[in-house]
Structure formats: structure tokens, C-alpha cells
Amino acid sequence: MALFIAVDVDPELASDSAASRKLAEVCPVDIFKVSSSGALEVIEKNLDECTLCELCLAVGKPGQVAVRKLYDDSARLERRA
């Protein structure tokens, strides 16, 4: 399966359980999930469902979440300061 989107989450943000829950809450296509152990998971099979809504970019500090458009030379969407 070819992927068109990749998501990068800063490890510091991924280790924050409240931020991880917020990522899972805001994503309309369920790209993020919090496991029973509290770890953030990126659900790879849902990545191509990304609508580029940018709601995930608002979680955490600027640059901690980025969406890369693999079809566009990995153009990077991220919140800037």
C-alpha cells in the first residue's frame, strides 16, 4: 500500500498522556490512538485518510506534530510559533 502522508510526533509530546489523548480526540479519521499502556500509536492504515485539517498541529508546542506530504517532496505542515 502506498502512503501519501506521514505524521511525525515529537517523542516528548508522545510521552505526554494528556497530549496523546488530545491527538486521538481531535483527529477526525482516527490516525492517533492511545494504547492501554498509555502510549501514543499512529495507525498507519489510516494515514491516507488524513484530510489535512491541521487539528493535530495545534496540539503541543509548535513543531511537535508535523504532517509530511509524501507526494509533494515531503512538504511539511506544522504549526509555527
Short mmCIF file of C-alpha atoms in Angstrom, two decimals:
data_model
loop_
_atom_site.label_atom_id
_atom_site.label_comp_id
_atom_site.label_asym_id
_atom_site.label_seq_id
_atom_site.Cartn_x
_atom_site.Cartn_y
_atom_site.Cartn_z
CA MET A 1 0.00 0.00 0.00
CA ALA A 2 1.44 3.35 -0.99
CA LEU A 3 1.26 6.04 1.62
CA PHE A 4 0.74 9.67 0.70
CA ILE A 5 1.01 11.11 4.19
CA ALA A 6 3.36 10.62 7.13
CA VAL A 7 2.95 12.05 10.60
CA ASP A 8 5.84 12.91 12.87
CA VAL A 9 5.22 13.32 16.59
CA ASP A 10 7.95 14.58 18.87
CA PRO A 11 8.81 11.86 21.42
CA GLU A 12 8.36 14.34 24.28
CA LEU A 13 4.79 15.03 23.15
CA ALA A 14 4.10 11.33 22.53
CA SER A 15 5.12 10.56 26.10
CA ASP A 16 2.63 13.11 27.48
CA SER A 17 -0.55 11.13 28.15
CA ALA A 18 -2.83 14.20 28.14
CA ALA A 19 -1.41 15.37 24.79
CA SER A 20 -1.70 11.87 23.36
CA ARG A 21 -5.35 11.70 24.35
CA LYS A 22 -5.93 15.11 22.79
CA LEU A 23 -4.37 13.96 19.49
CA ALA A 24 -6.65 10.92 19.47
CA GLU A 25 -9.63 13.16 20.28
CA VAL A 26 -9.10 15.82 17.60
CA CYS A 27 -8.26 13.61 14.62
CA PRO A 28 -11.43 13.07 12.58
CA VAL A 29 -10.01 9.99 10.82
CA ASP A 30 -8.50 8.18 13.82
CA ILE A 31 -4.84 8.39 12.91
CA PHE A 32 -3.89 8.53 16.59
CA LYS A 33 -4.71 6.05 19.31
CA VAL A 34 -3.70 5.74 22.93
CA SER A 35 -2.89 2.16 23.84
CA SER A 36 -3.94 0.53 27.08
CA SER A 37 -0.42 1.21 28.38
CA GLY A 38 -0.90 4.94 27.66
CA ALA A 39 1.49 5.05 24.70
CA LEU A 40 0.62 7.05 21.62
CA GLU A 41 0.19 4.97 18.48
CA VAL A 42 -0.01 6.22 14.91
CA ILE A 43 -2.41 3.99 13.00
CA GLU A 44 -0.60 3.59 9.70
CA LYS A 45 -3.58 2.19 7.79
CA ASN A 46 -5.47 5.45 8.50
CA LEU A 47 -2.72 7.83 7.36
CA ASP A 48 -4.05 8.13 3.84
CA GLU A 49 -7.42 9.18 5.25
CA CYS A 50 -5.83 12.42 6.50
CA THR A 51 -7.86 15.42 5.36
CA LEU A 52 -5.09 17.91 6.14
CA CYS A 53 -7.45 19.57 8.64
CA GLU A 54 -4.41 20.57 10.73
CA LEU A 55 -6.23 19.98 14.04
CA CYS A 56 -3.37 17.78 15.23
CA LEU A 57 -0.88 20.56 14.57
CA ALA A 58 -2.47 22.62 17.34
CA VAL A 59 -1.61 20.01 19.99
CA GLY A 60 1.57 20.65 21.90
CA LYS A 61 4.23 23.18 21.14
CA PRO A 62 4.85 24.47 17.62
CA GLY A 63 6.64 21.84 15.54
CA GLN A 64 5.91 18.90 17.83
CA VAL A 65 3.44 17.44 15.35
CA ALA A 66 4.09 17.56 11.63
CA VAL A 67 2.30 16.13 8.63
CA ARG A 68 4.51 15.32 5.66
CA LYS A 69 3.01 15.15 2.17
CA LEU A 70 4.98 12.27 0.68
CA TYR A 71 3.52 13.05 -2.76
CA ASP A 72 4.94 16.58 -2.64
CA ASP A 73 8.63 16.03 -1.89
CA SER A 74 7.69 15.55 1.77
CA ALA A 75 6.32 19.09 2.08
CA ARG A 76 5.87 19.58 5.80
CA LEU A 77 2.82 21.04 7.53
CA GLU A 78 3.46 22.13 11.08
CA ARG A 79 2.39 24.88 13.40
CA ARG A 80 4.91 27.61 13.67
CA ALA A 81 5.39 29.88 16.65
#
